[in-house]
mmCIF file of C-alpha atoms and ligand atoms in Angstrom:
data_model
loop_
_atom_site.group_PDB
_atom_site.id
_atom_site.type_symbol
_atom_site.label_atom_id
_atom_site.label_comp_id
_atom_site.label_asym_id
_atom_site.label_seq_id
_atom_site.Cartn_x
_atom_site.Cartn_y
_atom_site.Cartn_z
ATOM 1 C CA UNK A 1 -0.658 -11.928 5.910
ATOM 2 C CA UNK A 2 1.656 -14.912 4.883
ATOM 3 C CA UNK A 3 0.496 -16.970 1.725
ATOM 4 C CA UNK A 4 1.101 -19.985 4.141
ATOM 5 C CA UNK A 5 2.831 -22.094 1.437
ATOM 6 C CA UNK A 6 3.187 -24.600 4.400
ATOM 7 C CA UNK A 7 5.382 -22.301 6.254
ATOM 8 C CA UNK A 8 8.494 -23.020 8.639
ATOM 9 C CA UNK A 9 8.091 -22.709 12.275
ATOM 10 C CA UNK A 10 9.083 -18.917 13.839
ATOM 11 C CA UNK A 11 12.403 -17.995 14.337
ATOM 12 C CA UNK A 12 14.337 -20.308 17.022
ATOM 13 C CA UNK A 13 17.402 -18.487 19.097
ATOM 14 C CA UNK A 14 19.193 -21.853 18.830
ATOM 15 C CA UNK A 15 20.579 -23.360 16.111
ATOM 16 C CA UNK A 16 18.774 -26.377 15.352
ATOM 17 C CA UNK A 17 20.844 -28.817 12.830
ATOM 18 C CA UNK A 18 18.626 -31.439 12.833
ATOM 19 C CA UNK A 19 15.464 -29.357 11.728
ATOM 20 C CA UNK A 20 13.761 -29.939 8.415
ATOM 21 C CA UNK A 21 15.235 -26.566 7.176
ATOM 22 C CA UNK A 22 18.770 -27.743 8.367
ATOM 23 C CA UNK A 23 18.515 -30.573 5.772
ATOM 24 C CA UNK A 24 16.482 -29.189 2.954
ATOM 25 C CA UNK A 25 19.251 -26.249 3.379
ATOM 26 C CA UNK A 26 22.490 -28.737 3.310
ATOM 27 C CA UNK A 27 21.109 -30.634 0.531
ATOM 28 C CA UNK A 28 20.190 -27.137 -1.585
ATOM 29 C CA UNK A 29 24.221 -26.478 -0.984
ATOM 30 C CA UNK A 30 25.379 -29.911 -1.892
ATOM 31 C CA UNK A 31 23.430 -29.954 -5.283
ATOM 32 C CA UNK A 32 23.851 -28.270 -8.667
ATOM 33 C CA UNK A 33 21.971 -26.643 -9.698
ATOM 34 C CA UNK A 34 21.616 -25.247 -5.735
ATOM 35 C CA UNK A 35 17.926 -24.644 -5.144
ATOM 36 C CA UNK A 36 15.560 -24.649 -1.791
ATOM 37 C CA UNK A 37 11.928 -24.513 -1.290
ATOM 38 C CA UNK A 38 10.025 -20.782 -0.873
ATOM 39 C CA UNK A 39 8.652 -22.384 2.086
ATOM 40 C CA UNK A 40 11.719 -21.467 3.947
ATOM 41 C CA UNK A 41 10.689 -17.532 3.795
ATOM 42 C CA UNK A 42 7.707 -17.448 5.790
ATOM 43 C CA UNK A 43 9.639 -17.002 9.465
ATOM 44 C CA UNK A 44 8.127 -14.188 11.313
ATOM 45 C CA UNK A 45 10.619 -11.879 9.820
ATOM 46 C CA UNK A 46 10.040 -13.306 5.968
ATOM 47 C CA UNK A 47 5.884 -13.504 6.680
ATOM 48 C CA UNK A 48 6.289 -9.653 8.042
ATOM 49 C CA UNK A 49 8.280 -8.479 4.983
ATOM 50 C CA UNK A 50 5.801 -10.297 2.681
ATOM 51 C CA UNK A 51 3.350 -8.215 4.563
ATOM 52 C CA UNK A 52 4.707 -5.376 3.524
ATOM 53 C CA UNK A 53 5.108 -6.819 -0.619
ATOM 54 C CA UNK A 54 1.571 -6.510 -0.662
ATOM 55 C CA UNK A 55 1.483 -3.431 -0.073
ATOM 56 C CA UNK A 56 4.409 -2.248 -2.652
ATOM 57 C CA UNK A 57 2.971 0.205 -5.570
ATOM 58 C CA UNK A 58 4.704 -2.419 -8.090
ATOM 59 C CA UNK A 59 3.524 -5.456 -6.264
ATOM 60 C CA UNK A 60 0.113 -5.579 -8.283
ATOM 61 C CA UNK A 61 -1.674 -9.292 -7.361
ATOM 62 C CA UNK A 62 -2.723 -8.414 -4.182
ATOM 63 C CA UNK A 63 -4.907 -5.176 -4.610
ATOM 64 C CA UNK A 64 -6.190 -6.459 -8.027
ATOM 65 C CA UNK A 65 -7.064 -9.494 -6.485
ATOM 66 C CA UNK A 66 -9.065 -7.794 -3.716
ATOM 67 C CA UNK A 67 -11.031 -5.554 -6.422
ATOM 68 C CA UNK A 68 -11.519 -8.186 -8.329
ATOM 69 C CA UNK A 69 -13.027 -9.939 -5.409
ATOM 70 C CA UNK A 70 -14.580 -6.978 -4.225
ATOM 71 C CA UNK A 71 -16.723 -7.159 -7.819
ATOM 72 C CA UNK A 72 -17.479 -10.795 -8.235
ATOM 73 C CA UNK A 73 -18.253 -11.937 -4.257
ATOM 74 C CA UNK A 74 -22.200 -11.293 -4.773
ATOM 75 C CA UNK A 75 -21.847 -14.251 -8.201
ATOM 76 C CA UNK A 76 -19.829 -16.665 -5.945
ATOM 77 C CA UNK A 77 -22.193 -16.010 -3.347
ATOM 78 C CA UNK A 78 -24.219 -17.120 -6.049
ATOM 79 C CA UNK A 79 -22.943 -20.503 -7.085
ATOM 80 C CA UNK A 80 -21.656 -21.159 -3.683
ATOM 81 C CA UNK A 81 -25.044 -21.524 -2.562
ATOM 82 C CA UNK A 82 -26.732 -20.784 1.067
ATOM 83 C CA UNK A 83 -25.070 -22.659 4.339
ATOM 84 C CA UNK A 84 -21.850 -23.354 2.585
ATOM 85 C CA UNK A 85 -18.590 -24.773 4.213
ATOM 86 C CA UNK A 86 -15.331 -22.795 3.532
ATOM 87 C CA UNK A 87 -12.116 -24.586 3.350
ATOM 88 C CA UNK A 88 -9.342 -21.916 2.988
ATOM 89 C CA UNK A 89 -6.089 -23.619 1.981
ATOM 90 C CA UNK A 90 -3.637 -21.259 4.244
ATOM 91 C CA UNK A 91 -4.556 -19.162 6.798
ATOM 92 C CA UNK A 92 -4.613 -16.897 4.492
ATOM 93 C CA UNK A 93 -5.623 -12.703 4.483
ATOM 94 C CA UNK A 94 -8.249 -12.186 6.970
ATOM 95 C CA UNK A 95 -9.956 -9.314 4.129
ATOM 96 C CA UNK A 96 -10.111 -11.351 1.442
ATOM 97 C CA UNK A 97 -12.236 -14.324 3.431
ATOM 98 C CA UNK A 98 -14.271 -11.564 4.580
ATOM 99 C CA UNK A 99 -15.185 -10.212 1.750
ATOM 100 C CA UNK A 100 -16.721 -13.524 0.902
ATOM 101 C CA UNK A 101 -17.824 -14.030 3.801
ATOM 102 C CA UNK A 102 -20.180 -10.729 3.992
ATOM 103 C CA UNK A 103 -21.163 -11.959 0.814
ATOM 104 C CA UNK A 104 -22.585 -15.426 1.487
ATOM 105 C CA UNK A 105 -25.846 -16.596 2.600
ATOM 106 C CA UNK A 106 -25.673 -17.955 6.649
ATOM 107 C CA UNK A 107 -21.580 -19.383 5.560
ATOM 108 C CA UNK A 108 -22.198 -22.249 7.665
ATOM 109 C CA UNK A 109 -18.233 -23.325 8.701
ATOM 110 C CA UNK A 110 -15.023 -21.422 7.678
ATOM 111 C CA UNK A 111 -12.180 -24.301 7.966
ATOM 112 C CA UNK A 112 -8.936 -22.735 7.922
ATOM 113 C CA UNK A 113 -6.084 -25.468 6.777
ATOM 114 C CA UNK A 114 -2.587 -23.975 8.309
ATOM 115 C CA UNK A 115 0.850 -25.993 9.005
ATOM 116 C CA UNK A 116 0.856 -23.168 11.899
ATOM 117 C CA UNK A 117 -1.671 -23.143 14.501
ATOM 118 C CA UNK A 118 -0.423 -20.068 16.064
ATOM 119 C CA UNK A 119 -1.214 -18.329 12.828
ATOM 120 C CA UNK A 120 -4.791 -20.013 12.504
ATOM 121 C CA UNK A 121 -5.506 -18.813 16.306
ATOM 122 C CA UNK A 122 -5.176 -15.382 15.455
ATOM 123 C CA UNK A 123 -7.201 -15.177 12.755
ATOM 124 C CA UNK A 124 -10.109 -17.693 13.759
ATOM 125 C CA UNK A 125 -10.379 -14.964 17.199
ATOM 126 C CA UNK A 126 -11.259 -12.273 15.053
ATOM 127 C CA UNK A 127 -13.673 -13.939 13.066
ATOM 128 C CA UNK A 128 -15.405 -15.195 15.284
ATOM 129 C CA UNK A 129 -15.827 -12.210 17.286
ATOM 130 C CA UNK A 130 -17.019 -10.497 13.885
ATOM 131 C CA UNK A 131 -18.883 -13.657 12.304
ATOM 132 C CA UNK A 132 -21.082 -15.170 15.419
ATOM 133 C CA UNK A 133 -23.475 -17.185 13.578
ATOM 134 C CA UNK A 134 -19.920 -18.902 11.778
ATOM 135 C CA UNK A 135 -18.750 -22.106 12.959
ATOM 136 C CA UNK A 136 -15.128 -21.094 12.636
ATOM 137 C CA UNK A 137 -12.956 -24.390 12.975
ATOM 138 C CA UNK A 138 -9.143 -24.312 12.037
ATOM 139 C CA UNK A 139 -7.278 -27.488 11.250
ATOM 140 C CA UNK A 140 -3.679 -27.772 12.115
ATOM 141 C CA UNK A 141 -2.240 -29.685 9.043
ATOM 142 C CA UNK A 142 -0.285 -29.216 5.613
ATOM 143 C CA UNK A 143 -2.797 -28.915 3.030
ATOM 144 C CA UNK A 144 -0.882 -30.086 0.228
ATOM 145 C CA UNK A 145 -1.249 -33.704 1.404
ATOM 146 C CA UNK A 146 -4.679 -35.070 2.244
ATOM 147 C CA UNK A 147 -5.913 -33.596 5.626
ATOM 148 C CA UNK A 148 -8.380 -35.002 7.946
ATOM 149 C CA UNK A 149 -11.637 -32.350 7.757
ATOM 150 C CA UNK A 150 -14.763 -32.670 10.502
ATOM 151 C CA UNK A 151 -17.549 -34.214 8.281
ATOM 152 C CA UNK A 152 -20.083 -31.874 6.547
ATOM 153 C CA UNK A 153 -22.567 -30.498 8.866
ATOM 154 C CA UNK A 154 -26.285 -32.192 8.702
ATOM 155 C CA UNK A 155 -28.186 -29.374 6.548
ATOM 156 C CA UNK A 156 -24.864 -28.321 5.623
ATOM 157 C CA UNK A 157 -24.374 -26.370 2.314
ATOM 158 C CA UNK A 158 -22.126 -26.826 -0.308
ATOM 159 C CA UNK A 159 -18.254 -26.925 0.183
ATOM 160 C CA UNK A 160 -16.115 -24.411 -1.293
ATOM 161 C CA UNK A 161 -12.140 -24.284 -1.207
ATOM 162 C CA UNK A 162 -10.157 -20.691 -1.759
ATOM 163 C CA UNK A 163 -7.070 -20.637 -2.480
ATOM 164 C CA UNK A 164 -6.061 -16.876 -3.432
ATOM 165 C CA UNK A 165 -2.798 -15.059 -3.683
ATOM 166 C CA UNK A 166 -1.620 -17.079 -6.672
ATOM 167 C CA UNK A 167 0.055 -19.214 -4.132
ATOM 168 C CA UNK A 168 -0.857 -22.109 -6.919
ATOM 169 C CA UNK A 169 2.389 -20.221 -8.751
ATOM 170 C CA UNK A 170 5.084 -20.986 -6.126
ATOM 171 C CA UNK A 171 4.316 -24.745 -6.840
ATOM 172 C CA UNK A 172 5.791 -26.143 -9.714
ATOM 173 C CA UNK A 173 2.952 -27.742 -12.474
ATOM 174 C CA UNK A 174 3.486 -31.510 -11.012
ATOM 175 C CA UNK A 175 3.043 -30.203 -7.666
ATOM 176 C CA UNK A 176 0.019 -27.760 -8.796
ATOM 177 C CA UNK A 177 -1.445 -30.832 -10.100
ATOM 178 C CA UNK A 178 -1.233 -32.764 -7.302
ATOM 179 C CA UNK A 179 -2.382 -29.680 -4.842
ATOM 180 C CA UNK A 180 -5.447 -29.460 -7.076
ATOM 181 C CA UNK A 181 -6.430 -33.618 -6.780
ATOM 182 C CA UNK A 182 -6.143 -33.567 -3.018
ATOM 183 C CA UNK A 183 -8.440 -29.973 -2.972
ATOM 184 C CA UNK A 184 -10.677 -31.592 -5.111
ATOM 185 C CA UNK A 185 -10.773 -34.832 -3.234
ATOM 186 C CA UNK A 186 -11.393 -32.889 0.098
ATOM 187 C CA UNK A 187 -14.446 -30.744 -2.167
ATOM 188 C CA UNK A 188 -15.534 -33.543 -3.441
ATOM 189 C CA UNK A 189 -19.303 -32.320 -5.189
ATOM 190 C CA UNK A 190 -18.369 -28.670 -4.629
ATOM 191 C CA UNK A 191 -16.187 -26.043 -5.951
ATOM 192 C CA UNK A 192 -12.659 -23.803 -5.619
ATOM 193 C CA UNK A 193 -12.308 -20.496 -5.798
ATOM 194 C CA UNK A 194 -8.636 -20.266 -7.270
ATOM 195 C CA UNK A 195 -6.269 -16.926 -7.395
ATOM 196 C CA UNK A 196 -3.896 -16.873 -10.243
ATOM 197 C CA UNK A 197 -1.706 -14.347 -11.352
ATOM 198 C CA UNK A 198 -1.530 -13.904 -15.061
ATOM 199 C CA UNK A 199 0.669 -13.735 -17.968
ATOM 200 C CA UNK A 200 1.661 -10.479 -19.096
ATOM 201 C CA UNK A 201 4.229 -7.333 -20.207
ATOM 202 C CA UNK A 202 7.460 -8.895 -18.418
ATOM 203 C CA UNK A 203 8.211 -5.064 -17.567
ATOM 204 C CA UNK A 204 5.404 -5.261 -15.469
ATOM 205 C CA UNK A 205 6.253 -8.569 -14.218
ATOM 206 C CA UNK A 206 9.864 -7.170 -13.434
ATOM 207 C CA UNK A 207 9.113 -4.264 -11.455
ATOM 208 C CA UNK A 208 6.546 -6.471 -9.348
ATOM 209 C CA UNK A 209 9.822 -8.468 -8.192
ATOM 210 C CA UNK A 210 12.101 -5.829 -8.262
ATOM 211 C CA UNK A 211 10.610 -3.104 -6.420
ATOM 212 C CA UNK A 212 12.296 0.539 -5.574
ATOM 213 C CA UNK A 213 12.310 0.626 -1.912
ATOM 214 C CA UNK A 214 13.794 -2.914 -1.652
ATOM 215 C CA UNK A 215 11.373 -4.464 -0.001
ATOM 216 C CA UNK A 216 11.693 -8.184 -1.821
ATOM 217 C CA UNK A 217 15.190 -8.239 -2.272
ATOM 218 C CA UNK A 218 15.509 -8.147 1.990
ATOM 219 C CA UNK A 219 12.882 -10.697 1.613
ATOM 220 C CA UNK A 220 14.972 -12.811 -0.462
ATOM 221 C CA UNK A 221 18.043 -12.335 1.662
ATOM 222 C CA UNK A 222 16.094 -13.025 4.912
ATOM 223 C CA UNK A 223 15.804 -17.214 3.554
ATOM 224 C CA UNK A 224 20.287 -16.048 4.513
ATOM 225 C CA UNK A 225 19.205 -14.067 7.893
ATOM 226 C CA UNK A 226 16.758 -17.141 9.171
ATOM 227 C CA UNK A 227 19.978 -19.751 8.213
ATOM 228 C CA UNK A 228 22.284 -17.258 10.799
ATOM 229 C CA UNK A 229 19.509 -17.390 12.958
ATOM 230 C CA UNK A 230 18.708 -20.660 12.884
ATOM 231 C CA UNK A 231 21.302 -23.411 12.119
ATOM 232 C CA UNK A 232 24.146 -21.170 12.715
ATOM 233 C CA UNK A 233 25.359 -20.431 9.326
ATOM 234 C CA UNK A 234 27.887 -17.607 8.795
ATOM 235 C CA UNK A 235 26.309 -15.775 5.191
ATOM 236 C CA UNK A 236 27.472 -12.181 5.274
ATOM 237 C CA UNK A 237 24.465 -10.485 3.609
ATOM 238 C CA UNK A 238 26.252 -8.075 1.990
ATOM 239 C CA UNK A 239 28.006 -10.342 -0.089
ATOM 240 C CA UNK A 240 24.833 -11.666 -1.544
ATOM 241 C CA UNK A 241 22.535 -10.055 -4.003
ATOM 242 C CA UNK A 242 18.744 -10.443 -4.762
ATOM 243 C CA UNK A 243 18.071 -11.581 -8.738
ATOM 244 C CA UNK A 244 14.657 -11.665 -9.824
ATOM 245 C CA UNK A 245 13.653 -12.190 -13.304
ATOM 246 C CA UNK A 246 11.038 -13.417 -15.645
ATOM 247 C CA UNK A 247 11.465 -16.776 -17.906
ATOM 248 C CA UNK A 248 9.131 -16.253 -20.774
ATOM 249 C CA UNK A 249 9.370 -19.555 -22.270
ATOM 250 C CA UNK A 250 8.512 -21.286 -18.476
ATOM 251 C CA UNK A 251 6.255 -18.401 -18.017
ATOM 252 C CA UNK A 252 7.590 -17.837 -14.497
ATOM 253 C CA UNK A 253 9.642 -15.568 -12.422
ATOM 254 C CA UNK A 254 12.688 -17.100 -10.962
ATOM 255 C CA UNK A 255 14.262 -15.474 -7.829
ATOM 256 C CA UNK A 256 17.894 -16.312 -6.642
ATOM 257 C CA UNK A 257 20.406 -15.057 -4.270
ATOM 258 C CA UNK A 258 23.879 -14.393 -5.840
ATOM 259 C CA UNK A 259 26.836 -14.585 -4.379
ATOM 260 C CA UNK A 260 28.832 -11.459 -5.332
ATOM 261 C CA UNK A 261 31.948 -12.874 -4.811
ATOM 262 C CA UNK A 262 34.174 -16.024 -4.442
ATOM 263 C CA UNK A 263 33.470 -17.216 -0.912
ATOM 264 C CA UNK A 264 32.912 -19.799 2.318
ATOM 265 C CA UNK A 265 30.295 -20.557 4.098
ATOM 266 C CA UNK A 266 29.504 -22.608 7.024
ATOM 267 C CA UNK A 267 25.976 -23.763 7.905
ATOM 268 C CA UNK A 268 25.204 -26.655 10.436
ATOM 269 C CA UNK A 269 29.063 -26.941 10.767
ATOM 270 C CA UNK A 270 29.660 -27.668 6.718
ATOM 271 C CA UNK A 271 31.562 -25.430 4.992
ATOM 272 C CA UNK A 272 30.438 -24.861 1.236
ATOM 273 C CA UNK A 273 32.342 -22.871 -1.377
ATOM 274 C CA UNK A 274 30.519 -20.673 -3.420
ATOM 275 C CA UNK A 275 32.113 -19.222 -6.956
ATOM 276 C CA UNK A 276 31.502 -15.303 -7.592
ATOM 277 C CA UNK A 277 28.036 -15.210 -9.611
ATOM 278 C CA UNK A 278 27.005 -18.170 -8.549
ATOM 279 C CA UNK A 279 23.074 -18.830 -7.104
ATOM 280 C CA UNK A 280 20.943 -20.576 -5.148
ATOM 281 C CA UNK A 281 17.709 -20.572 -6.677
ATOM 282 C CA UNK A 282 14.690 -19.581 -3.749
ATOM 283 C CA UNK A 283 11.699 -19.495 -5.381
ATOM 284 C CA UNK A 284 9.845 -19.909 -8.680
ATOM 285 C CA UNK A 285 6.297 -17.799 -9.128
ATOM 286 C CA UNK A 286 4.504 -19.426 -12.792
ATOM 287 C CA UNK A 287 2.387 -17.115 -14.164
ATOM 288 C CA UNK A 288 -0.693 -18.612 -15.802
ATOM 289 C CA UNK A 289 -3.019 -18.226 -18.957
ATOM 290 C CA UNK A 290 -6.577 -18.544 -18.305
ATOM 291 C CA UNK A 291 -6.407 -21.134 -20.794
ATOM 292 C CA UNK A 292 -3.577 -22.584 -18.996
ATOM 293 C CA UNK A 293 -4.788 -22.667 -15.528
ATOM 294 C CA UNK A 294 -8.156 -24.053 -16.658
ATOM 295 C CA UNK A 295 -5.977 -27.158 -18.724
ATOM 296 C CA UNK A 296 -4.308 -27.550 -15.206
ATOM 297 C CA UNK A 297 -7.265 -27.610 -13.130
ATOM 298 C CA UNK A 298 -8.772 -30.191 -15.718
ATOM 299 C CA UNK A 299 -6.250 -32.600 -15.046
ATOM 300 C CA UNK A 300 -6.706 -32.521 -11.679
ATOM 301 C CA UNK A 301 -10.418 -33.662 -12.344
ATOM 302 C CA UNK A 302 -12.051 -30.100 -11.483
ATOM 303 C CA UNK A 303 -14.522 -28.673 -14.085
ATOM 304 C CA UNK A 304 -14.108 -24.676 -14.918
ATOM 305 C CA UNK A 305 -16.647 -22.520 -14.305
ATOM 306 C CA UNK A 306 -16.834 -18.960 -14.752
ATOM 307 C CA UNK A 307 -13.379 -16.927 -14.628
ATOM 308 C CA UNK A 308 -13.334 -12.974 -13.286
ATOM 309 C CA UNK A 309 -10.322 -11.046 -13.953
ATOM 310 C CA UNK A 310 -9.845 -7.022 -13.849
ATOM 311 C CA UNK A 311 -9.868 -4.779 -16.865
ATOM 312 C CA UNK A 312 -5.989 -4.720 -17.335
ATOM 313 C CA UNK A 313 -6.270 -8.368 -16.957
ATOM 314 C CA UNK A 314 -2.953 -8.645 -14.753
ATOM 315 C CA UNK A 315 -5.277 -11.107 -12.299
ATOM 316 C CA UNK A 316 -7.796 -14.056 -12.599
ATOM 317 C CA UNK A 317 -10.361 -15.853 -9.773
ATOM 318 C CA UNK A 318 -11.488 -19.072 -11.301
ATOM 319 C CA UNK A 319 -14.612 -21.026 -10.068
ATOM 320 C CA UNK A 320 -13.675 -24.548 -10.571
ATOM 321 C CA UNK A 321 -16.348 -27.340 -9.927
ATOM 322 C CA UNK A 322 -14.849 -30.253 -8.111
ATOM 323 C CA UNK A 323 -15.305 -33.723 -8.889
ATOM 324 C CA UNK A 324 -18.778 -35.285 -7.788
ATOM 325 C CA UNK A 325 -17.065 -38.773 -6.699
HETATM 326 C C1 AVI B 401 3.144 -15.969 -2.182
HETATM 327 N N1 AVI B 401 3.471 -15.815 -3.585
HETATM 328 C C2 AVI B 401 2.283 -15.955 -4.409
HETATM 329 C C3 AVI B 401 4.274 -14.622 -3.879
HETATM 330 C C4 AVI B 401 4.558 -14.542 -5.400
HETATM 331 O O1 AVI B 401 4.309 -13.497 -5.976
HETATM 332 O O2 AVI B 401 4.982 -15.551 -5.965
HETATM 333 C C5 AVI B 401 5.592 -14.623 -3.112
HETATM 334 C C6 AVI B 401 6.493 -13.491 -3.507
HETATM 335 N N2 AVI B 401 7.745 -13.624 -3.843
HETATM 336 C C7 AVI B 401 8.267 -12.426 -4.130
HETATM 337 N N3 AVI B 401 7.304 -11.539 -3.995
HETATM 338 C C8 AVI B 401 6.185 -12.173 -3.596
#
């Protein structure tokens, strides 16, 4: 399932200059250092290949996530409290929610907060087939800016926000920050459940990004693929190359696509020269201390709670109390 870090629309036949991609894209190309939002990746092709990251033996957050989950969803069922009112930032993995889900006392109303409703659809179907008693209520909208939620229900329990994956990494701090004051505005009295991948061995880190069968490199090249698809750009793949690596002092992995030689390209009509070795820079994925992410959350007004991680500590869920007013 797509982290939904406010995705693009699905793949479009035509090209479609004046799209927001079309200008985030020619701006990316026209500035130096060149570097474009990991929203872009999540077209059906990028949201299928990160499918299939989650899966990779090196790509670690995902399972340890789910275990860790798996071990701590009777304690947040806990603190959550009964009748509660889940607002999952993302449409997010269809498991994970349920693993909370079967945990809770009567979950009163699962909100899912999507950019794409087609995406929400899906999943709110199968839960509610599954979850009868749940009042399962999507909400079409980009949850990093303040969206409009239905108001609690009378007899209502507390509301909890989840926001797992670590998706909280492929913001940068200000915009972490910011994320976290309009989740905590929107769970205003309650609490956040809060995935984030931690610091650790960079080898591990490495491999994670830089998997054997090749997986994240096409998913790096595919932010190329959906500009060929979409606003008629001319990148030959081959000439590119996937670069991931991991900035200690920033305590992040940077990805970028190469070019592996001098060349032209043409996207939305424009024609852009690119040196041989030079990058555009596609995402950015911080890795956090628990020390760290609790100092962020603070900022942001939330009080930490109780933190569960696994026993090689590669993963941490944080329960984060909200602000009362
Ligand atoms: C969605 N996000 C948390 C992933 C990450 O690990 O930063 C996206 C990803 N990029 C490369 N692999 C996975």
């Amino acid at each position: 399932m797509s982290p939904s870090l406010v995705p693009g629309s699905a793949d479009a036949a035509a090209p479609r200059a004046g799209s927001e991609f079309a200008a985030d894209m020619l701006k990316a190309l026209d500035t130096r250092p060149r570097s474009i939002s990991p929203k872009y990746f999540y077209d059906s092709a990028g949201s299928q290949l990160f499918d299939a990251i989650c899966e990779l033996p090196e790509y670690y957050p995902t399972r340890t996530e789910i275990g860790i989950l798996t071990q701590c969803a009777g304690e947040v069922a806990q603190l959550a409290g009964p009748r509660a009112e889940i607002v999952e930032f993302g449409a997010g993995s269809l498991l994970k929610i349920r693993l909370l889900l079967d945990a809770m006392k009567e979950p009163a109303r699962y909100m899912p907060v999507d950019i794409s409703g087609d995406h929400l659809a899906g999943s709110a179907a199968a839960l509610r087939r599954d979850y009868p008693g749940l009042d399962v209520h999507p909400v079409v909208g980009d949850y990093t800016q303040r969206v409009l939620l239905p108001v609690p229900r009378a007899g209502g329990g507390r509301r909890i926000g989840f926001f797992p994956g670590s998706t909280i990494g492929n913001f940068t701090p200000r915009e972490a920050v910011h994320f976290l004051e309009v989740a905590g505005q929107v769970l205003r009295g309650g609490a956040l459940l809060l995935g984030a991948d931690l610091v650790k061995d960079p080898a591990v880190l490495h491999a994670a990004y830089n998997d054997s069968a090749g997986v994240t490199a096409a998913f790096n090249l595919n932010l190329l693929a959906r500009a060929n698809r979409e606003l008629g750009a001319d990148f030959a793949l081959d000439q590119w190359a996937h670069y991931a690596f991991y900035e200690p002092r920033q305590q992040r992995i940077e990805m970028h696509l190469v070019s592996r030689r001098a060349q032209q390209v043409t996207v939305c009509g424009q024609r852009f020269d690119f040196a041989e070795g030079e990058a555009l820079h596609t995402e950015n994925s911080y890795k956090f201390t628990i020390e760290g992410l609790r100092a962020l959350a603070m900022e942001a007004g939330f009080r930490p709670g109780p933190v569960w991680c696994d026993a090689r500590q590669l993963f941490s869920v944080h329960w984060l109390y909200a602000p009362e007013s």
